[in-house]
Amino acid sequence: MNPMIDEPLERLRAAARRTRELALKRAGTGLGHEDADDDVGTIGTDGALGFDPFPLLEALHRHGVRAAVIGQVAGIMHGSTELTGDLDLLWDGEPVHAPALAAAFMSVDARLSDETGAPMATHPDALLRPKVQFTAPGASGDCCTPALPWGNLRVREILDRAVTAYGPGALEVHYVSREDLIRMRRAIGRPKDLRRAAELDSLAPDLRMIRRTPDSRQFRR
């Protein structure tokens, strides 16, 4: 029997590895993360092929980017068992922070596009949109700011409450809290979001993460 995986980044590594293994067993679909089914999610798209969010997460850390993981990657870090094929990010959208984000994307050869799929230069100004789509080796997804319509959610406060997981080599990965991720899921309201919110709501808080001082720190910007 496999030992229980109880660290957020270890859970994510195991899930990404499982995603790659499953994707190898099927043919490509021709679908990108933006084409994901509202029930199945991006595990059914070509984003699952070779899915590995760590090169980009490491680049974000290396460039000092103030961004938090949202979506199902954050869900996995909190203990969700559903797999995903994309990586979604939330940052504050402040122009002063855009150059570091652009540098991180460029360092992993990421390509940017707007919400219609039109290509954009990987330039700080392009990232000031409420949302841009990115495609990088290993991971694709949405990079969002609080300017995106979020309904009644106080997204800047959600970003301020993000927590930090620590990995080998002093890696730091910021991700939204379990409670805030549940709120975000319910606000979006797609079948997969409601299902995943219910799963997260059923999980007890990760007590081991809370006990370990570094892993329980909030993301201070």
XYZ file of C-alpha atoms in Angstrom:
221
model
C 0.000 0.000 0.000
C 1.309 3.447 -0.869
C 2.046 5.736 2.089
C -0.324 8.659 2.552
C 0.834 11.801 0.803
C 0.162 14.679 3.168
C 2.169 17.608 1.829
C 0.578 19.996 -0.717
C 3.434 19.903 -3.229
C 3.870 16.143 -2.893
C 0.167 15.722 -3.612
C 0.545 17.917 -6.677
C 3.589 16.026 -7.967
C 1.778 12.709 -7.583
C -1.360 14.036 -9.303
C 0.622 15.494 -12.218
C 2.445 12.199 -12.658
C -0.863 10.309 -12.645
C -2.313 12.758 -15.180
C 0.607 12.171 -17.545
C 0.268 8.411 -17.171
C -3.447 8.475 -17.969
C -2.976 10.819 -20.931
C -0.419 8.474 -22.479
C -3.140 5.838 -22.809
C -5.342 7.890 -25.132
C -5.052 9.737 -28.400
C -4.876 13.504 -28.594
C -8.216 15.296 -28.650
C -7.246 18.536 -30.362
C -8.827 20.396 -27.436
C -7.068 23.094 -25.435
C -7.777 24.065 -21.843
C -10.253 26.706 -23.025
C -12.299 23.925 -24.698
C -12.719 21.920 -21.500
C -16.060 20.285 -20.805
C -17.942 21.883 -17.890
C -18.292 18.497 -16.217
C -15.118 16.563 -17.062
C -12.675 19.483 -16.974
C -9.253 19.806 -18.566
C -8.247 16.220 -17.808
C -10.111 15.461 -21.049
C -8.073 17.933 -23.134
C -4.603 17.870 -24.632
C -3.462 19.962 -21.681
C -3.197 16.673 -19.807
C -0.521 15.435 -22.227
C 2.811 15.930 -20.491
C 1.174 17.971 -17.729
C 3.801 19.278 -15.327
C 3.133 22.623 -13.618
C 6.423 22.674 -11.728
C 8.687 24.340 -14.328
C 6.353 27.345 -14.418
C 5.792 27.350 -10.649
C 9.558 27.315 -10.153
C 9.965 30.164 -12.664
C 7.364 32.243 -10.833
C 9.246 31.715 -7.582
C 12.621 32.395 -9.171
C 11.422 35.741 -10.538
C 9.706 36.761 -7.316
C 6.246 36.817 -8.867
C 3.403 37.656 -6.511
C 0.809 35.193 -7.793
C -1.366 32.495 -6.258
C -2.512 29.203 -7.739
C -6.287 28.870 -8.108
C -8.496 26.267 -9.786
C -8.018 22.531 -9.540
C -4.261 22.631 -8.977
C -5.046 24.496 -5.752
C -7.778 21.937 -5.092
C -5.284 19.094 -5.417
C -2.920 20.858 -3.029
C -5.780 20.935 -0.517
C -6.476 17.223 -0.976
C -8.886 16.930 -3.919
C -8.559 13.627 -5.764
C -9.772 14.905 -9.150
C -7.029 15.327 -11.720
C -6.551 18.331 -13.976
C -4.675 19.326 -17.099
C -4.265 23.057 -16.538
C -2.780 25.599 -14.157
C -4.695 28.779 -13.308
C -3.095 31.776 -11.625
C -4.279 34.903 -9.822
C -2.110 37.992 -9.351
C -2.854 41.543 -8.264
C -2.688 43.128 -11.739
C -0.499 46.012 -10.563
C 1.708 47.366 -13.392
C 4.762 47.402 -11.125
C 4.548 43.608 -10.793
C 3.934 42.844 -14.478
C 7.615 42.789 -15.595
C 8.476 39.969 -13.185
C 5.479 37.947 -14.372
C 6.411 38.503 -18.019
C 10.004 37.473 -17.285
C 8.816 34.263 -15.627
C 6.648 33.383 -18.627
C 9.454 34.165 -21.073
C 11.911 32.020 -19.117
C 9.799 28.917 -19.831
C 8.966 29.903 -23.434
C 5.303 30.515 -22.649
C 3.014 31.907 -25.339
C 0.227 34.335 -24.449
C -3.156 34.902 -26.067
C -6.212 36.988 -25.297
C -9.630 35.588 -24.422
C -10.436 35.100 -28.111
C -7.273 33.054 -28.630
C -5.444 35.783 -30.563
C -1.677 35.630 -29.902
C -0.061 38.411 -27.887
C 3.549 39.317 -27.263
C 4.869 38.173 -23.895
C 5.187 41.737 -22.660
C 4.264 43.295 -19.296
C 1.553 45.448 -20.884
C -0.206 42.372 -22.285
C -0.536 40.949 -18.790
C -2.515 43.953 -17.540
C -5.694 42.569 -19.110
C -8.201 41.069 -16.650
C -7.322 37.624 -18.022
C -4.801 36.203 -20.458
C -4.330 32.628 -21.559
C -0.881 31.067 -21.532
C 0.613 27.946 -23.036
C 3.966 26.746 -21.747
C 5.794 23.429 -21.971
C 4.128 21.330 -19.286
C 1.203 23.606 -18.443
C -1.380 25.931 -19.916
C -4.139 27.919 -18.282
C -5.527 31.326 -17.364
C -3.659 34.145 -15.653
C -6.253 36.355 -13.956
C -6.411 39.601 -11.997
C -9.030 41.036 -9.618
C -10.286 43.154 -12.556
C -11.941 40.058 -14.039
C -15.675 39.977 -13.170
C -15.853 37.772 -10.068
C -19.398 38.539 -8.947
C -19.586 39.259 -5.225
C -16.213 37.707 -4.436
C -13.661 40.016 -2.831
C -10.793 38.703 -4.876
C -8.097 41.028 -3.560
C -8.845 39.759 -0.076
C -8.702 36.183 -1.355
C -5.265 36.913 -2.783
C -4.136 38.424 0.518
C -5.281 35.298 2.370
C -3.404 32.892 0.090
C -1.166 30.394 1.872
C 2.297 29.163 0.959
C 3.647 25.645 0.465
C 7.385 25.013 0.599
C 9.328 22.492 -1.437
C 12.887 21.360 -2.142
C 15.373 24.035 -3.103
C 13.490 26.682 -1.094
C 10.630 26.593 -3.622
C 7.583 28.582 -2.520
C 4.183 28.081 -4.146
C 1.334 30.354 -3.127
C -2.226 29.055 -3.424
C -5.651 30.208 -2.301
C -7.011 28.906 0.972
C -9.378 25.957 1.032
C -12.286 28.106 2.227
C -11.709 30.721 -0.481
C -11.373 28.068 -3.170
C -14.741 26.652 -2.115
C -16.247 30.148 -2.402
C -14.746 30.596 -5.857
C -16.030 27.203 -6.996
C -19.562 27.925 -5.840
C -19.541 31.379 -7.422
C -18.570 29.967 -10.838
C -21.196 27.257 -10.479
C -20.371 24.843 -13.310
C -21.060 21.150 -12.612
C -17.376 20.404 -12.035
C -17.027 23.427 -9.740
C -19.978 22.459 -7.567
C -18.761 18.859 -7.385
C -15.252 19.921 -6.437
C -16.530 22.446 -3.896
C -18.536 19.685 -2.221
C -15.462 17.453 -2.148
C -13.312 20.174 -0.576
C -16.049 20.974 1.921
C -16.054 17.335 3.017
C -12.321 17.317 3.691
C -11.021 18.139 7.135
C -8.441 20.946 7.146
C -4.932 19.620 6.665
C -3.906 19.587 10.309
C -0.377 18.558 9.532
C 0.003 21.571 7.253
C -1.376 23.820 10.006
C 1.044 22.441 12.593
C 4.067 23.022 10.408
C 4.836 26.697 10.772
C 6.277 27.360 7.265
C 3.379 25.684 5.440
C 0.716 27.594 7.355
C 1.977 31.113 6.710
C -0.257 33.401 4.756
C 0.986 34.853 1.503
C 2.134 38.340 2.471
C 2.558 40.655 -0.482
